[in-house]
């Protein structure tokens, strides 16, 4: 028994999105060798927005502003640098906003408040290293996927847990820390807690789950690979174990009620993928391993 089974749950949605991503990215290239930093402040462009679906009729929550909801505790996608929110998803939002002639505004909130904020018309989109899942697709639209992630396990260096199989061993009874309502939570709940093999402790931030690991309150943390690397780099005595979870597609979540804005943002993101901008932003935060 291993993580393959649970991973299959999200496969259909993920597959559809990866195919789309593959198409969008197929013409990309070129610019990665000398990445130009994205503008720090998103300067609305004077020229006609290239990604406008045609009639330019989209509306946003606040006129002239692209309001993005995130949970800024997920490095390198979104995190605090002093009192500023930085990261891949922030730069992507600024690049999308610039293409559409809008100014980006970032709203930090709990991870599981992002989709409700979009549904309630408080945010135009959510970018939060958010995985496309079938359940979320019932609530929101997702744009083309701009990158991928995979769930990993963080343990202490001296942990008795040495591989994902240990979590599934007969009679296992680990306490697992996760960020509430993330895919790490959903997968471990359905595969381990419901099978009576683990207790899941849900935290509002991934970093809090990692603190619980450092103080011995949980036996491991299941979280996306890039934040995991960043938490392990920031804390002594932790290491990462691989799982066999499928690769998850990250995309921007948007309202089902605002088709014009959805099309404009999706087209802008596809262009940013195709011209290498997305890759150059990601490459500045994530070094290939
Ligand atoms: N990829 C996972 C999910 O979508 C975790 C995302 C958590 N993101 C964050 N900004 N805290 O469920």
mmCIF file of C-alpha atoms and ligand atoms in Angstrom:
data_model
loop_
_atom_site.group_PDB
_atom_site.id
_atom_site.type_symbol
_atom_site.label_atom_id
_atom_site.label_comp_id
_atom_site.label_asym_id
_atom_site.label_seq_id
_atom_site.Cartn_x
_atom_site.Cartn_y
_atom_site.Cartn_z
ATOM 1 C CA UNK A 1 0.000 0.000 0.000
ATOM 2 C CA UNK A 2 1.365 3.374 -0.858
ATOM 3 C CA UNK A 3 0.496 6.863 -1.929
ATOM 4 C CA UNK A 4 -0.249 5.871 -5.531
ATOM 5 C CA UNK A 5 -3.776 4.880 -4.705
ATOM 6 C CA UNK A 6 -4.764 8.167 -3.172
ATOM 7 C CA UNK A 7 -3.010 10.079 -5.852
ATOM 8 C CA UNK A 8 -5.172 8.516 -8.531
ATOM 9 C CA UNK A 9 -8.146 10.413 -7.102
ATOM 10 C CA UNK A 10 -7.081 13.699 -8.597
ATOM 11 C CA UNK A 11 -5.741 12.248 -11.790
ATOM 12 C CA UNK A 12 -8.509 13.083 -14.231
ATOM 13 C CA UNK A 13 -8.565 16.764 -13.382
ATOM 14 C CA UNK A 14 -4.807 16.972 -13.247
ATOM 15 C CA UNK A 15 -4.421 15.240 -16.577
ATOM 16 C CA UNK A 16 -6.793 17.575 -18.382
ATOM 17 C CA UNK A 17 -4.922 20.551 -17.055
ATOM 18 C CA UNK A 18 -1.489 19.210 -17.875
ATOM 19 C CA UNK A 19 -2.560 18.643 -21.441
ATOM 20 C CA UNK A 20 -3.665 22.245 -21.640
ATOM 21 C CA UNK A 21 -0.449 23.376 -20.034
ATOM 22 C CA UNK A 22 1.493 21.350 -22.544
ATOM 23 C CA UNK A 23 -0.236 23.066 -25.425
ATOM 24 C CA UNK A 24 0.221 26.526 -23.996
ATOM 25 C CA UNK A 25 3.857 25.962 -23.299
ATOM 26 C CA UNK A 26 4.793 24.318 -26.545
ATOM 27 C CA UNK A 27 5.862 27.498 -28.263
ATOM 28 C CA UNK A 28 7.782 28.791 -25.298
ATOM 29 C CA UNK A 29 11.453 29.296 -25.227
ATOM 30 C CA UNK A 30 14.148 31.697 -25.758
ATOM 31 C CA UNK A 31 14.260 34.141 -22.976
ATOM 32 C CA UNK A 32 15.258 32.003 -20.048
ATOM 33 C CA UNK A 33 19.008 32.566 -20.337
ATOM 34 C CA UNK A 34 18.827 36.204 -19.311
ATOM 35 C CA UNK A 35 15.752 36.480 -17.124
ATOM 36 C CA UNK A 36 14.566 40.007 -16.682
ATOM 37 C CA UNK A 37 13.136 40.626 -13.239
ATOM 38 C CA UNK A 38 9.421 41.276 -13.347
ATOM 39 C CA UNK A 39 8.449 44.790 -12.311
ATOM 40 C CA UNK A 40 8.315 45.190 -8.540
ATOM 41 C CA UNK A 41 5.270 47.395 -8.767
ATOM 42 C CA UNK A 42 2.959 46.312 -11.541
ATOM 43 C CA UNK A 43 2.934 49.227 -13.900
ATOM 44 C CA UNK A 44 -0.195 49.218 -16.022
ATOM 45 C CA UNK A 45 0.875 49.221 -19.643
ATOM 46 C CA UNK A 46 -0.076 52.051 -21.907
ATOM 47 C CA UNK A 47 -0.557 49.850 -24.951
ATOM 48 C CA UNK A 48 -3.786 47.997 -25.628
ATOM 49 C CA UNK A 49 -3.910 44.862 -23.511
ATOM 50 C CA UNK A 50 -2.797 41.996 -25.693
ATOM 51 C CA UNK A 51 -4.854 39.431 -23.831
ATOM 52 C CA UNK A 52 -8.151 41.198 -23.953
ATOM 53 C CA UNK A 53 -10.674 38.618 -25.198
ATOM 54 C CA UNK A 54 -11.813 41.018 -27.868
ATOM 55 C CA UNK A 55 -14.386 43.453 -26.635
ATOM 56 C CA UNK A 56 -12.419 44.512 -23.543
ATOM 57 C CA UNK A 57 -15.571 44.177 -21.496
ATOM 58 C CA UNK A 58 -14.322 42.327 -18.453
ATOM 59 C CA UNK A 59 -15.016 43.709 -15.021
ATOM 60 C CA UNK A 60 -13.016 43.365 -11.822
ATOM 61 C CA UNK A 61 -13.981 43.628 -8.147
ATOM 62 C CA UNK A 62 -12.446 47.099 -8.038
ATOM 63 C CA UNK A 63 -12.151 49.020 -11.298
ATOM 64 C CA UNK A 64 -8.609 49.118 -12.628
ATOM 65 C CA UNK A 65 -7.400 46.650 -10.003
ATOM 66 C CA UNK A 66 -6.781 42.900 -10.180
ATOM 67 C CA UNK A 67 -7.476 41.682 -6.644
ATOM 68 C CA UNK A 68 -5.619 38.473 -5.901
ATOM 69 C CA UNK A 69 -6.316 36.306 -2.844
ATOM 70 C CA UNK A 70 -3.525 34.203 -1.387
ATOM 71 C CA UNK A 71 -2.190 32.652 1.811
ATOM 72 C CA UNK A 72 1.259 34.161 2.224
ATOM 73 C CA UNK A 73 2.858 31.387 4.243
ATOM 74 C CA UNK A 74 3.924 29.163 1.390
ATOM 75 C CA UNK A 75 7.443 29.977 0.224
ATOM 76 C CA UNK A 76 8.590 30.396 -2.526
ATOM 77 C CA UNK A 77 5.116 30.959 -3.989
ATOM 78 C CA UNK A 78 3.992 33.544 -1.424
ATOM 79 C CA UNK A 79 5.629 34.664 1.799
ATOM 80 C CA UNK A 80 6.445 37.753 3.805
ATOM 81 C CA UNK A 81 9.674 39.624 3.226
ATOM 82 C CA UNK A 82 9.478 42.104 6.085
ATOM 83 C CA UNK A 83 5.974 43.505 5.747
ATOM 84 C CA UNK A 84 5.836 42.911 1.979
ATOM 85 C CA UNK A 85 4.365 39.806 0.375
ATOM 86 C CA UNK A 86 6.755 38.337 -2.190
ATOM 87 C CA UNK A 87 6.996 35.199 -4.302
ATOM 88 C CA UNK A 88 6.259 33.502 -7.604
ATOM 89 C CA UNK A 89 2.477 33.916 -7.404
ATOM 90 C CA UNK A 90 2.858 37.625 -6.601
ATOM 91 C CA UNK A 91 5.092 38.265 -9.613
ATOM 92 C CA UNK A 92 2.791 36.223 -11.826
ATOM 93 C CA UNK A 93 -0.198 38.274 -10.715
ATOM 94 C CA UNK A 94 1.700 41.492 -11.396
ATOM 95 C CA UNK A 95 2.631 40.252 -14.868
ATOM 96 C CA UNK A 96 -0.984 39.260 -15.633
ATOM 97 C CA UNK A 97 -2.265 42.585 -14.292
ATOM 98 C CA UNK A 98 0.238 44.527 -16.400
ATOM 99 C CA UNK A 99 -0.918 42.701 -19.536
ATOM 100 C CA UNK A 100 -4.526 43.578 -18.783
ATOM 101 C CA UNK A 101 -3.824 47.210 -17.946
ATOM 102 C CA UNK A 102 -4.645 46.665 -14.270
ATOM 103 C CA UNK A 103 -2.812 47.200 -10.992
ATOM 104 C CA UNK A 104 -2.281 44.105 -8.853
ATOM 105 C CA UNK A 105 -3.527 44.087 -5.265
ATOM 106 C CA UNK A 106 -2.671 41.158 -2.967
ATOM 107 C CA UNK A 107 -5.013 40.057 -0.163
ATOM 108 C CA UNK A 108 -3.543 37.657 2.410
ATOM 109 C CA UNK A 109 -6.012 35.282 4.084
ATOM 110 C CA UNK A 110 -6.413 31.731 5.352
ATOM 111 C CA UNK A 111 -5.888 29.173 2.593
ATOM 112 C CA UNK A 112 -9.435 27.880 2.888
ATOM 113 C CA UNK A 113 -10.879 31.413 2.655
ATOM 114 C CA UNK A 114 -9.501 31.933 -0.862
ATOM 115 C CA UNK A 115 -12.206 30.070 -2.809
ATOM 116 C CA UNK A 116 -15.041 31.607 -0.727
ATOM 117 C CA UNK A 117 -13.525 35.080 -1.322
ATOM 118 C CA UNK A 118 -13.641 34.443 -5.075
ATOM 119 C CA UNK A 119 -17.180 33.076 -4.917
ATOM 120 C CA UNK A 120 -18.351 36.032 -2.838
ATOM 121 C CA UNK A 121 -16.917 38.528 -5.304
ATOM 122 C CA UNK A 122 -14.233 39.819 -2.925
ATOM 123 C CA UNK A 123 -11.298 38.704 -5.083
ATOM 124 C CA UNK A 124 -10.818 38.378 -8.834
ATOM 125 C CA UNK A 125 -8.549 35.393 -8.614
ATOM 126 C CA UNK A 126 -6.662 33.180 -6.187
ATOM 127 C CA UNK A 127 -3.024 32.214 -6.654
ATOM 128 C CA UNK A 128 -1.666 30.178 -3.798
ATOM 129 C CA UNK A 129 0.253 27.249 -5.194
ATOM 130 C CA UNK A 130 -3.287 25.955 -5.447
ATOM 131 C CA UNK A 131 -3.782 22.482 -6.878
ATOM 132 C CA UNK A 132 -6.521 21.829 -9.397
ATOM 133 C CA UNK A 133 -8.836 19.208 -7.899
ATOM 134 C CA UNK A 134 -12.213 17.863 -9.010
ATOM 135 C CA UNK A 135 -13.835 19.155 -5.838
ATOM 136 C CA UNK A 136 -12.492 22.690 -6.281
ATOM 137 C CA UNK A 137 -13.548 22.630 -9.952
ATOM 138 C CA UNK A 138 -17.127 22.405 -8.730
ATOM 139 C CA UNK A 139 -16.681 25.747 -6.967
ATOM 140 C CA UNK A 140 -14.356 27.707 -9.249
ATOM 141 C CA UNK A 141 -12.782 27.799 -12.696
ATOM 142 C CA UNK A 142 -9.073 27.158 -13.016
ATOM 143 C CA UNK A 143 -6.841 28.792 -15.603
ATOM 144 C CA UNK A 144 -4.162 26.947 -17.508
ATOM 145 C CA UNK A 145 -1.669 25.387 -15.102
ATOM 146 C CA UNK A 146 1.549 27.396 -14.654
ATOM 147 C CA UNK A 147 3.582 24.885 -12.664
ATOM 148 C CA UNK A 148 3.391 21.655 -10.681
ATOM 149 C CA UNK A 149 4.026 20.364 -7.189
ATOM 150 C CA UNK A 150 4.043 17.074 -5.336
ATOM 151 C CA UNK A 151 3.342 16.174 -1.717
ATOM 152 C CA UNK A 152 6.371 15.139 0.342
ATOM 153 C CA UNK A 153 6.911 14.115 3.944
ATOM 154 C CA UNK A 154 9.056 16.184 6.322
ATOM 155 C CA UNK A 155 10.507 14.256 9.285
ATOM 156 C CA UNK A 156 13.187 14.925 11.882
ATOM 157 C CA UNK A 157 16.606 13.572 10.927
ATOM 158 C CA UNK A 158 16.375 10.848 13.598
ATOM 159 C CA UNK A 159 12.794 9.866 12.740
ATOM 160 C CA UNK A 160 11.608 6.257 12.817
ATOM 161 C CA UNK A 161 9.682 7.097 9.648
ATOM 162 C CA UNK A 162 12.131 6.391 6.846
ATOM 163 C CA UNK A 163 9.808 6.152 3.841
ATOM 164 C CA UNK A 164 6.194 6.736 2.886
ATOM 165 C CA UNK A 165 5.594 2.995 3.282
ATOM 166 C CA UNK A 166 6.133 3.369 7.043
ATOM 167 C CA UNK A 167 3.017 5.546 7.231
ATOM 168 C CA UNK A 168 0.980 2.737 5.650
ATOM 169 C CA UNK A 169 2.487 -0.152 7.637
ATOM 170 C CA UNK A 170 0.035 -2.409 9.468
ATOM 171 C CA UNK A 171 -0.616 -1.024 12.933
ATOM 172 C CA UNK A 172 0.978 2.346 12.129
ATOM 173 C CA UNK A 173 -0.341 5.171 14.302
ATOM 174 C CA UNK A 174 1.430 8.390 13.456
ATOM 175 C CA UNK A 175 0.312 11.917 14.082
ATOM 176 C CA UNK A 176 0.658 13.862 10.855
ATOM 177 C CA UNK A 177 0.752 17.643 10.619
ATOM 178 C CA UNK A 178 -0.790 19.313 7.568
ATOM 179 C CA UNK A 179 -2.079 22.705 6.496
ATOM 180 C CA UNK A 180 -5.858 22.645 6.829
ATOM 181 C CA UNK A 181 -7.814 21.921 3.639
ATOM 182 C CA UNK A 182 -4.761 21.558 1.437
ATOM 183 C CA UNK A 183 -4.266 18.505 -0.733
ATOM 184 C CA UNK A 184 -1.824 17.226 1.913
ATOM 185 C CA UNK A 185 -4.746 17.275 4.356
ATOM 186 C CA UNK A 186 -7.190 15.692 1.895
ATOM 187 C CA UNK A 187 -4.835 12.880 0.869
ATOM 188 C CA UNK A 188 -3.644 11.928 4.349
ATOM 189 C CA UNK A 189 -7.201 12.096 5.662
ATOM 190 C CA UNK A 190 -8.619 9.780 3.017
ATOM 191 C CA UNK A 191 -5.683 7.373 2.906
ATOM 192 C CA UNK A 192 -4.425 7.233 6.444
ATOM 193 C CA UNK A 193 -6.857 8.694 8.960
ATOM 194 C CA UNK A 194 -9.902 6.969 7.479
ATOM 195 C CA UNK A 195 -7.926 3.709 7.413
ATOM 196 C CA UNK A 196 -7.209 4.119 11.135
ATOM 197 C CA UNK A 197 -3.466 4.452 10.488
ATOM 198 C CA UNK A 198 -2.925 8.054 11.543
ATOM 199 C CA UNK A 199 -4.267 11.069 13.347
ATOM 200 C CA UNK A 200 -4.189 14.263 11.309
ATOM 201 C CA UNK A 201 -3.393 17.535 13.090
ATOM 202 C CA UNK A 202 -4.537 20.440 10.955
ATOM 203 C CA UNK A 203 -2.795 23.811 11.204
ATOM 204 C CA UNK A 204 -3.721 27.101 9.611
ATOM 205 C CA UNK A 205 -0.185 27.494 8.182
ATOM 206 C CA UNK A 206 2.348 24.966 6.949
ATOM 207 C CA UNK A 207 5.014 26.660 9.075
ATOM 208 C CA UNK A 208 2.918 25.929 12.196
ATOM 209 C CA UNK A 209 2.813 22.242 11.278
ATOM 210 C CA UNK A 210 6.594 22.342 10.918
ATOM 211 C CA UNK A 211 6.912 23.966 14.362
ATOM 212 C CA UNK A 212 4.764 21.146 15.760
ATOM 213 C CA UNK A 213 7.200 18.681 14.202
ATOM 214 C CA UNK A 214 10.173 20.460 15.780
ATOM 215 C CA UNK A 215 8.539 20.348 19.213
ATOM 216 C CA UNK A 216 7.554 16.695 18.860
ATOM 217 C CA UNK A 217 3.793 17.244 18.675
ATOM 218 C CA UNK A 218 3.551 15.514 15.292
ATOM 219 C CA UNK A 219 5.629 12.705 13.776
ATOM 220 C CA UNK A 220 5.807 14.172 10.283
ATOM 221 C CA UNK A 221 4.389 16.883 8.054
ATOM 222 C CA UNK A 222 2.889 16.256 4.608
ATOM 223 C CA UNK A 223 3.147 19.333 2.390
ATOM 224 C CA UNK A 224 4.063 20.462 -1.132
ATOM 225 C CA UNK A 225 7.707 19.929 -2.134
ATOM 226 C CA UNK A 226 8.890 23.517 -2.630
ATOM 227 C CA UNK A 227 7.611 24.927 0.679
ATOM 228 C CA UNK A 228 8.974 21.750 2.276
ATOM 229 C CA UNK A 229 12.455 22.541 0.930
ATOM 230 C CA UNK A 230 12.211 26.058 2.214
ATOM 231 C CA UNK A 231 11.046 24.979 5.704
ATOM 232 C CA UNK A 232 13.803 22.360 5.917
ATOM 233 C CA UNK A 233 16.413 24.922 4.844
ATOM 234 C CA UNK A 234 15.185 27.314 7.532
ATOM 235 C CA UNK A 235 15.229 24.785 10.390
ATOM 236 C CA UNK A 236 17.982 22.488 11.674
ATOM 237 C CA UNK A 237 17.434 18.760 11.983
ATOM 238 C CA UNK A 238 14.737 18.126 9.369
ATOM 239 C CA UNK A 239 14.754 16.129 6.152
ATOM 240 C CA UNK A 240 12.399 15.327 3.285
ATOM 241 C CA UNK A 241 11.139 11.891 2.250
ATOM 242 C CA UNK A 242 9.673 11.291 -1.180
ATOM 243 C CA UNK A 243 6.144 10.049 -1.645
ATOM 244 C CA UNK A 244 4.543 8.420 -4.639
ATOM 245 C CA UNK A 245 1.855 11.014 -4.930
ATOM 246 C CA UNK A 246 1.051 12.160 -8.440
ATOM 247 C CA UNK A 247 2.249 15.508 -9.657
ATOM 248 C CA UNK A 248 -0.313 18.205 -8.912
ATOM 249 C CA UNK A 249 -1.085 21.081 -11.265
ATOM 250 C CA UNK A 250 -1.077 24.582 -9.802
ATOM 251 C CA UNK A 251 -3.393 27.097 -11.446
ATOM 252 C CA UNK A 252 -5.211 30.345 -10.706
ATOM 253 C CA UNK A 253 -8.714 29.914 -9.302
ATOM 254 C CA UNK A 254 -11.373 32.256 -10.662
ATOM 255 C CA UNK A 255 -15.098 32.837 -10.430
ATOM 256 C CA UNK A 256 -17.415 30.827 -12.664
ATOM 257 C CA UNK A 257 -19.584 33.948 -12.853
ATOM 258 C CA UNK A 258 -17.106 36.206 -14.655
ATOM 259 C CA UNK A 259 -16.375 34.499 -17.951
ATOM 260 C CA UNK A 260 -14.894 37.600 -19.622
ATOM 261 C CA UNK A 261 -12.312 38.133 -16.887
ATOM 262 C CA UNK A 262 -11.572 34.411 -16.787
ATOM 263 C CA UNK A 263 -10.835 34.389 -20.525
ATOM 264 C CA UNK A 264 -8.663 37.495 -20.298
ATOM 265 C CA UNK A 265 -6.611 36.195 -17.366
ATOM 266 C CA UNK A 266 -6.285 32.728 -18.858
ATOM 267 C CA UNK A 267 -5.132 34.170 -22.197
ATOM 268 C CA UNK A 268 -2.646 36.474 -20.447
ATOM 269 C CA UNK A 269 -1.235 33.564 -18.482
ATOM 270 C CA UNK A 270 -0.963 31.429 -21.623
ATOM 271 C CA UNK A 271 1.027 34.213 -23.271
ATOM 272 C CA UNK A 272 3.287 34.549 -20.243
ATOM 273 C CA UNK A 273 3.922 30.802 -20.377
ATOM 274 C CA UNK A 274 4.551 30.851 -24.136
ATOM 275 C CA UNK A 275 6.994 33.782 -24.076
ATOM 276 C CA UNK A 276 9.069 32.340 -21.238
ATOM 277 C CA UNK A 277 8.078 34.912 -18.586
ATOM 278 C CA UNK A 278 6.589 32.303 -16.242
ATOM 279 C CA UNK A 279 9.683 30.144 -16.507
ATOM 280 C CA UNK A 280 12.001 33.061 -15.842
ATOM 281 C CA UNK A 281 10.012 34.078 -12.739
ATOM 282 C CA UNK A 282 9.997 30.511 -11.388
ATOM 283 C CA UNK A 283 13.698 30.039 -12.144
ATOM 284 C CA UNK A 284 14.576 33.032 -9.986
ATOM 285 C CA UNK A 285 12.942 31.347 -6.967
ATOM 286 C CA UNK A 286 13.527 27.651 -7.580
ATOM 287 C CA UNK A 287 16.889 26.239 -8.536
ATOM 288 C CA UNK A 288 16.721 22.953 -10.415
ATOM 289 C CA UNK A 289 17.820 20.010 -8.306
HETATM 290 N N1 LIG B 1 -1.067 22.696 -3.311
HETATM 291 C C1 LIG B 1 -1.775 22.530 -2.081
HETATM 292 C C2 LIG B 1 -3.248 22.709 -2.302
HETATM 293 O O1 LIG B 1 -3.665 23.297 -3.249
HETATM 294 C C3 LIG B 1 -1.303 23.463 -0.988
HETATM 295 C C4 LIG B 1 -1.427 24.919 -1.298
HETATM 296 C C5 LIG B 1 -1.185 25.792 -0.079
HETATM 297 N N2 LIG B 1 -0.974 27.139 -0.470
HETATM 298 C C6 LIG B 1 -0.743 28.182 0.373
HETATM 299 N N3 LIG B 1 -0.518 29.351 -0.143
HETATM 300 N N4 LIG B 1 -0.777 28.006 1.652
HETATM 301 O O2 LIG B 1 -4.057 22.267 -1.533
#
